[in-house]
mmCIF file of C-alpha atoms in Angstrom:
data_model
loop_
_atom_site.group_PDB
_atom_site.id
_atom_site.type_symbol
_atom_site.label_atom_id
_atom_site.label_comp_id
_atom_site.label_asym_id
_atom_site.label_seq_id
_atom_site.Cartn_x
_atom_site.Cartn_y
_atom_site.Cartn_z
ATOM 1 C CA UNK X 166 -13.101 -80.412 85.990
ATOM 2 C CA UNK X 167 -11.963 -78.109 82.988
ATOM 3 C CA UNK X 168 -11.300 -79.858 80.072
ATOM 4 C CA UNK X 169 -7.636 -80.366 78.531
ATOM 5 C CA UNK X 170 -6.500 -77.579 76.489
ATOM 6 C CA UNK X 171 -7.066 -78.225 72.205
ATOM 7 C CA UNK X 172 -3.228 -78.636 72.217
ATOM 8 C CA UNK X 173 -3.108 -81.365 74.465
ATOM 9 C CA UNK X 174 -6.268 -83.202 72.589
ATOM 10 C CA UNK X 175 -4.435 -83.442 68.986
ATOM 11 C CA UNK X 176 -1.475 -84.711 71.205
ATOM 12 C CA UNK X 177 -4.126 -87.287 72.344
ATOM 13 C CA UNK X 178 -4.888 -88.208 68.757
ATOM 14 C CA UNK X 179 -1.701 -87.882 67.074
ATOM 15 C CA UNK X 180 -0.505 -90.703 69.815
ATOM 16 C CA UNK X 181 -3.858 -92.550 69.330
ATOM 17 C CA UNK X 182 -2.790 -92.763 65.995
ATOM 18 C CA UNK X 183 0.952 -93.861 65.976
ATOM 19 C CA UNK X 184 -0.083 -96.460 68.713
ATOM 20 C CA UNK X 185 -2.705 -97.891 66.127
ATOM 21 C CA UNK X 186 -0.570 -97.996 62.974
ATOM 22 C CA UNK X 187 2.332 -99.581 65.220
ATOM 23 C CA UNK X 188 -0.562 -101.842 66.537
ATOM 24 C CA UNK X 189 -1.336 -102.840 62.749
ATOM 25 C CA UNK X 190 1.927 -103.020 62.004
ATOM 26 C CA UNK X 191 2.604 -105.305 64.457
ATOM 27 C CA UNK X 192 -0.046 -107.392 63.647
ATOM 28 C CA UNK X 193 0.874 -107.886 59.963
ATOM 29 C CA UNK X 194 4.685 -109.094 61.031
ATOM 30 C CA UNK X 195 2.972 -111.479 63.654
ATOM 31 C CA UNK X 196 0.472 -112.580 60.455
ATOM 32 C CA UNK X 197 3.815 -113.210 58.567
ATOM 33 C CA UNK X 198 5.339 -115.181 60.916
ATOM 34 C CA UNK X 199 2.823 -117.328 62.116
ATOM 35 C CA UNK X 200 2.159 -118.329 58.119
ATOM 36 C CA UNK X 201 5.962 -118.785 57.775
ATOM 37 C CA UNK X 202 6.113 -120.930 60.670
ATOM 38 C CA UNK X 203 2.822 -123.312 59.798
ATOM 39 C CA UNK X 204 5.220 -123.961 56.225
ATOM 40 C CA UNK X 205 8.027 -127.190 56.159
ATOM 41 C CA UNK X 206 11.340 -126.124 55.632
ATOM 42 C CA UNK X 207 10.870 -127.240 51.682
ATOM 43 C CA UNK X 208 8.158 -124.885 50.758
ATOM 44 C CA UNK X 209 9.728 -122.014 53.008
ATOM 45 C CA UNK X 210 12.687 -122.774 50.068
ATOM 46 C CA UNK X 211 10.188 -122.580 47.114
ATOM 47 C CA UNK X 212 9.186 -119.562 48.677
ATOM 48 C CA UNK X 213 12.156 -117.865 48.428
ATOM 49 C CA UNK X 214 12.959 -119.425 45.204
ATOM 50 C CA UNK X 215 9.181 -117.522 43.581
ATOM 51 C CA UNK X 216 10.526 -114.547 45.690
ATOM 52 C CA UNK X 217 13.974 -114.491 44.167
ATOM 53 C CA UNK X 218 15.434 -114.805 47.199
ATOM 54 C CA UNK X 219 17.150 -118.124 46.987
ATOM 55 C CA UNK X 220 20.767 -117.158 47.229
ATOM 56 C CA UNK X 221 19.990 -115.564 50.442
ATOM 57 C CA UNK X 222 18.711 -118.175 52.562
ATOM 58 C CA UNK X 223 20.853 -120.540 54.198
ATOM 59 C CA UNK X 224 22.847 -122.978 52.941
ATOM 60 C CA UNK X 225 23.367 -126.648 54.423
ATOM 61 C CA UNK X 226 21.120 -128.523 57.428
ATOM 62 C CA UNK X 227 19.655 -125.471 59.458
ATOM 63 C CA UNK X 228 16.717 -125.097 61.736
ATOM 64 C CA UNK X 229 13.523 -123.907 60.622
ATOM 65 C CA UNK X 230 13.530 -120.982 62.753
ATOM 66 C CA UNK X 231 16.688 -119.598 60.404
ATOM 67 C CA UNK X 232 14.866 -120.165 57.195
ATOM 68 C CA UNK X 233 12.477 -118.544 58.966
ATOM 69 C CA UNK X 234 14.226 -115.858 60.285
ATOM 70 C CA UNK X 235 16.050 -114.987 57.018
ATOM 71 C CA UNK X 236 12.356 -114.927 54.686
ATOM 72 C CA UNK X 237 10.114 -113.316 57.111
ATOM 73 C CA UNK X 238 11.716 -109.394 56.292
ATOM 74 C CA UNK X 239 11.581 -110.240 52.609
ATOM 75 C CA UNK X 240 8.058 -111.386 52.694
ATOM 76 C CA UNK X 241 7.456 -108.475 54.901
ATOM 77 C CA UNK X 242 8.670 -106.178 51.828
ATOM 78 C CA UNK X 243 7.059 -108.049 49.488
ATOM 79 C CA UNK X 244 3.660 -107.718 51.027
ATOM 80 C CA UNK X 245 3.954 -104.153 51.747
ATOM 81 C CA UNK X 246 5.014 -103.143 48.272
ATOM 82 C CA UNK X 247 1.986 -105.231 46.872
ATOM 83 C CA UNK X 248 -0.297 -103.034 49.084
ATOM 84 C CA UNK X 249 1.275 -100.155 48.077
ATOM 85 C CA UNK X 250 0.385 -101.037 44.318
ATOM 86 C CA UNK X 251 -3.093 -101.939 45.182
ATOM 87 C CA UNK X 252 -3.610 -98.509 46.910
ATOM 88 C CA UNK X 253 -2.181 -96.995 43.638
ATOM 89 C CA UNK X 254 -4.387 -98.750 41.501
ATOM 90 C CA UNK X 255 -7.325 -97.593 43.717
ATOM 91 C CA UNK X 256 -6.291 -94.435 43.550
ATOM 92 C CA UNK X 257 -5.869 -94.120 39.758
ATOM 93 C CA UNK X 258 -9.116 -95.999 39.577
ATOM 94 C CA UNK X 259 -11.078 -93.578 41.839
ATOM 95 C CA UNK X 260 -9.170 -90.372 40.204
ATOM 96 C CA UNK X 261 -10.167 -91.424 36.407
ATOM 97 C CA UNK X 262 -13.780 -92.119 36.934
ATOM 98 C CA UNK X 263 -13.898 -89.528 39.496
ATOM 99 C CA UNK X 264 -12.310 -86.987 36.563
ATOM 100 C CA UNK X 265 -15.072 -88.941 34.059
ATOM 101 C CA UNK X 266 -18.230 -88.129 36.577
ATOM 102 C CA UNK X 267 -17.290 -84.470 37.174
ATOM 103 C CA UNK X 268 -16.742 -84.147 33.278
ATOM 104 C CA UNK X 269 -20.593 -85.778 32.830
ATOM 105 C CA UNK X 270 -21.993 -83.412 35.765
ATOM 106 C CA UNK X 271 -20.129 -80.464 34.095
ATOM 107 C CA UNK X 272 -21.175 -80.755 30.553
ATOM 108 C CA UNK X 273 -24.788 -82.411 30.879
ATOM 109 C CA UNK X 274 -26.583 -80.282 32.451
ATOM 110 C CA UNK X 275 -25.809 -77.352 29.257
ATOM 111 C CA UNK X 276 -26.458 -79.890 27.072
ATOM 112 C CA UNK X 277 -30.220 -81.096 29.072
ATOM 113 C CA UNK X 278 -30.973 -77.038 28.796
ATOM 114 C CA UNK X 279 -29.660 -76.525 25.221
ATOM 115 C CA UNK X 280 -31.564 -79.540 23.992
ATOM 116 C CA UNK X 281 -35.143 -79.262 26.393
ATOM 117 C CA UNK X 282 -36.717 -77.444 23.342
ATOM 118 C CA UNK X 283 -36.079 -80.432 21.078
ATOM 119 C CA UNK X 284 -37.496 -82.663 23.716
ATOM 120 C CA UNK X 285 -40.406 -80.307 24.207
ATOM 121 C CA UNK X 286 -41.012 -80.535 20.423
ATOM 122 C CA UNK X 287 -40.638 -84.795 20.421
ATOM 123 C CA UNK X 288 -42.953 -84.710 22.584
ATOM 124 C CA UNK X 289 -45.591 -82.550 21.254
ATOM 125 C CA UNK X 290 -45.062 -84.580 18.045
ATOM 126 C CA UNK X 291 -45.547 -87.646 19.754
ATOM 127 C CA UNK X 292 -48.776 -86.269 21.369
ATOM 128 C CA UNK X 293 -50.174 -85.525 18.369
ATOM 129 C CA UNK X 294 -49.324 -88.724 16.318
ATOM 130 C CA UNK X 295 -51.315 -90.243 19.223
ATOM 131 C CA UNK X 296 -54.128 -88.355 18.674
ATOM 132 C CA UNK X 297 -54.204 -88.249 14.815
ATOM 133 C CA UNK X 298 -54.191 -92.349 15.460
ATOM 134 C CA UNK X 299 -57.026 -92.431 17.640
ATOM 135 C CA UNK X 300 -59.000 -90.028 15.476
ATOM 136 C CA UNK X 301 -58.223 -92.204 12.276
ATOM 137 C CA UNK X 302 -59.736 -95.303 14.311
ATOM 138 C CA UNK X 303 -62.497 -93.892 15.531
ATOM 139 C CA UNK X 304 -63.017 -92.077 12.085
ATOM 140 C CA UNK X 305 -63.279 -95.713 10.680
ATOM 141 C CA UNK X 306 -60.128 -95.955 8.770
ATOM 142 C CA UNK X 307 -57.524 -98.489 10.825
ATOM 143 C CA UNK X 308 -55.464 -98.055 7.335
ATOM 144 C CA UNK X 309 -54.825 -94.224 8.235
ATOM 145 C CA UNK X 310 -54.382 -95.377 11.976
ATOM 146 C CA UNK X 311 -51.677 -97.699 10.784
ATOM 147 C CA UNK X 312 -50.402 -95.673 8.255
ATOM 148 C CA UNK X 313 -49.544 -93.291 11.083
ATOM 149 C CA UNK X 314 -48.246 -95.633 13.536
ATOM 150 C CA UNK X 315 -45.831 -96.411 10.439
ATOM 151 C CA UNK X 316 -44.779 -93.171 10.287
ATOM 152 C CA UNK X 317 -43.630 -93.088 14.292
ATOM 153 C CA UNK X 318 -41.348 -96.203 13.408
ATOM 154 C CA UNK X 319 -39.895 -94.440 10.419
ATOM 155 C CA UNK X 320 -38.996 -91.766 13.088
ATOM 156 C CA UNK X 321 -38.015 -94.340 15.600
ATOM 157 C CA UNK X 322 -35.521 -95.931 12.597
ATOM 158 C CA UNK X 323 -34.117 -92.544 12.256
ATOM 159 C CA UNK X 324 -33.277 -91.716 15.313
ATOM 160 C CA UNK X 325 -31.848 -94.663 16.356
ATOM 161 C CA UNK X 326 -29.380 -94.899 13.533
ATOM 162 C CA UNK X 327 -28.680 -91.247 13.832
ATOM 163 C CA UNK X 328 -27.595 -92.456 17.770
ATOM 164 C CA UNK X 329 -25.737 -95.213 16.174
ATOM 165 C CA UNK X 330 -24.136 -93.297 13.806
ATOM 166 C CA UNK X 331 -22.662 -90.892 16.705
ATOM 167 C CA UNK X 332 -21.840 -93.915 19.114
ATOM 168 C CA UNK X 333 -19.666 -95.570 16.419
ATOM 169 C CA UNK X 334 -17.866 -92.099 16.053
ATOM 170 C CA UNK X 335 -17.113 -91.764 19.473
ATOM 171 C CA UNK X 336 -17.029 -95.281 21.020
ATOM 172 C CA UNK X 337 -13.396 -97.758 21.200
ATOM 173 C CA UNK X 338 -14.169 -100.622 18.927
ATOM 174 C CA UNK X 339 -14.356 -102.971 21.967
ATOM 175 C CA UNK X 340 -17.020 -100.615 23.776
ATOM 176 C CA UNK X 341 -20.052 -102.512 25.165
ATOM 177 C CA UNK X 342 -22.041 -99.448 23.866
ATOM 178 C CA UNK X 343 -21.820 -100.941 20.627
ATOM 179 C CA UNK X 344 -23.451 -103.835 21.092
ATOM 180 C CA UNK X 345 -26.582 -101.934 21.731
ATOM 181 C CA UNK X 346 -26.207 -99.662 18.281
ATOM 182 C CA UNK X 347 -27.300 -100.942 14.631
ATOM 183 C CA UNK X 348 -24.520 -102.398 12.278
ATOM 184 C CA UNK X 349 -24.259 -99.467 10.008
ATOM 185 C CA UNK X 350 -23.468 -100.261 6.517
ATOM 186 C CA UNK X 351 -20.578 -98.918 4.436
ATOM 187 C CA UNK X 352 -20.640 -97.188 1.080
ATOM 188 C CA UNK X 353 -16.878 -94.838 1.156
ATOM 189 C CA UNK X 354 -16.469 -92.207 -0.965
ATOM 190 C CA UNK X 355 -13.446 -89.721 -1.290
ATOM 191 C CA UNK X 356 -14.642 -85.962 -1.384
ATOM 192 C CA UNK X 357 -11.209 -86.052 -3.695
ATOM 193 C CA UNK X 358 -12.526 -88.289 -6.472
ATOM 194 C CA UNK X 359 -14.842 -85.657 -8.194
ATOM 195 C CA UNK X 360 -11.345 -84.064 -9.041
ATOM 196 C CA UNK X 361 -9.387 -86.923 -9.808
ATOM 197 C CA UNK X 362 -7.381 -87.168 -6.840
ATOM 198 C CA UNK X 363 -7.431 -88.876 -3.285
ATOM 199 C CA UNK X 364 -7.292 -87.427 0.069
ATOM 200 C CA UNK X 365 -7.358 -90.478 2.113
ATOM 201 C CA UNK X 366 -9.988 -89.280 3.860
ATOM 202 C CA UNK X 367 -13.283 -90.869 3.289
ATOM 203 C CA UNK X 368 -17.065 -90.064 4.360
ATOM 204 C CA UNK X 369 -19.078 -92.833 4.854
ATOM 205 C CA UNK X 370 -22.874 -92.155 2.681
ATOM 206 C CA UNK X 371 -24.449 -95.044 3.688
ATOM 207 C CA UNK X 372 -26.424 -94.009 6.922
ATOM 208 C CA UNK X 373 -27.310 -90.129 5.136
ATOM 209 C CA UNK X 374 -29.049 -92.297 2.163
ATOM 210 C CA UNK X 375 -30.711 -94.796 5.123
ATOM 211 C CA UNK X 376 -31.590 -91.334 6.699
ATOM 212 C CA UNK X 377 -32.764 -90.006 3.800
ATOM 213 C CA UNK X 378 -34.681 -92.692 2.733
ATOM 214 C CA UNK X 379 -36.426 -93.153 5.830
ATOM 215 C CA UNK X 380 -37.465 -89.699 5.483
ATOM 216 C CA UNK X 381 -38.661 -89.859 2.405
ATOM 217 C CA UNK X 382 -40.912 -92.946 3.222
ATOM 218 C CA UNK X 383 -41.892 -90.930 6.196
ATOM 219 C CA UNK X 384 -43.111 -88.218 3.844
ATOM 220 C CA UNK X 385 -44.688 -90.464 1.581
ATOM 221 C CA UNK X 386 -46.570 -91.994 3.891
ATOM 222 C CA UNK X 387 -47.932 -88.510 5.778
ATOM 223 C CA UNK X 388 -49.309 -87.758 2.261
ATOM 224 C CA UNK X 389 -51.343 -91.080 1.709
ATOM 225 C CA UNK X 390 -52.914 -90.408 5.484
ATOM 226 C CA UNK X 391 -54.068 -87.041 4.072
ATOM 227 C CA UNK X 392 -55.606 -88.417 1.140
ATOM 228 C CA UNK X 393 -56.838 -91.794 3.289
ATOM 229 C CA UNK X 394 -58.277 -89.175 5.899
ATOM 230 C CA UNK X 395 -59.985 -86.919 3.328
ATOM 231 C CA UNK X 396 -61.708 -89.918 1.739
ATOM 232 C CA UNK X 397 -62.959 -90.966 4.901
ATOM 233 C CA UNK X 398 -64.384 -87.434 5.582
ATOM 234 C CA UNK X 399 -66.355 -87.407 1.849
ATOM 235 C CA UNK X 400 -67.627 -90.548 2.808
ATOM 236 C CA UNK X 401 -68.653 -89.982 6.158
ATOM 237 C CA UNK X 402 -70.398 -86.575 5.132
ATOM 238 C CA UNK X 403 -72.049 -88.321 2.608
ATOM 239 C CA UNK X 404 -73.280 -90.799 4.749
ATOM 240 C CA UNK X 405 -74.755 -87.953 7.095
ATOM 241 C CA UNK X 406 -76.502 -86.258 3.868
ATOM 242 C CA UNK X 407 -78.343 -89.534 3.283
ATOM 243 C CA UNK X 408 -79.297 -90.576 6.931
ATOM 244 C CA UNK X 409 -80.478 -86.749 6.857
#
């Protein structure tokens, strides 16, 4: 037996599919009614009073079945223009954080390649601070080993309020990303003022003198590991010299 031509099949489908929306349609007005019928004539009224339908039920002693009658299309609207905003809402929902992940996708992966050589160097650096550690302890000075382990927090500190610094810039004041960022503190100053004027526009100096002191006590502290680690060199040759 050959089978039915393609025509004939989206025939087949496009019925198929009318008979199963009717089908669900059918089912939600049978839902309706059977929850309008299990209500007492009293709360079918409140009903219609929450739906602002009051003035067009009946008035007077009727039968349930014309209360019923008369608030089952209403409810029928009212339900289907409630899913009708709930599929909007979906949709907006799914569109803007759809929108937001193709935006991520588009722009990370220039800014993974444009910043791999920084992470190549981080992590060179953080090889060798490693090493430089070990060497110190095995050397026999745990001073210089700490002294350089100090030096990876000062790094760690600046960092971390540098990432601060750019979450507060771009992050709503209610963001949770801020409760994961350092409380920066606040020292305003007006570019303007060294004239004698005001722009209204002020730079916050705080975090570049936090930044800059951290780097500073960084750089102080590289210097006495030098000095630490060259006196435990003299020392250890000397000791050689005299075992020798």
């Amino acid at each position: 037996m050959r089978p039915p031509p393609s025509s004939t099949r989206l025939l087949r489908r496009a019925l198929s599919i009318v008979v199963l929306v009717a089908c669900a349609a059918g089912a939600s007005a049978d839902a309706v009614d059977d929850r309008l019928a299990a209500m007492s004539i009293k709360e079918l009224r409140h009903l219609a009073r929450n739906l602002g339908a009051a003035d067009e039920m009946p008035r007077g002693v009727v039968e349930k079945g014309e209360v019923v009658a008369a608030l089952a299309p209403i409810l029928r609207y009212e339900e289907a223009r409630r899913r009708e905003k709930d599929r909007r809402g979906w949709f907006s929902f799914a569109l803007k954080y759809g929108l937001i992940a193709a935006a991520v996708c588009l722009f990370s992966q220039p800014l993974l390649v444009a910043t791999s050589s920084g992470r190549a160097a981080f992590a060179a650096e953080y090889a060798e601070r490693v090493n430089l550690a070990e060497y110190a302890w095995r050397a026999g000075s745990p001073r210089a080993a700490a002294l350089v382990v100090l030096t990876g927090l000062c790094d760690a500190a600046t960092y971390y309020l540098r990432l601060s610094v750019l979450v507060s810039w771009v992050a709503p004041a209610n963001s949770w990303l801020r409760r994961f960022i350092s409380p920066l503190p606040s020292l305003a100053v007006d570019p303007a003022m060294a004239m004698g004027a005001s722009s209204g526009f002020q730079v916050n100096l705080a975090p570049m003198l936090a930044i800059w002191v951290l780097g500073y006590a960084k750089g102080a502290i590289s210097r006495s590991v030098g000095r630490t680690m060259q006196t435990v060199h003299q020392r250890n040759r000397a000791n050689r010299k005299k075992r020798n």
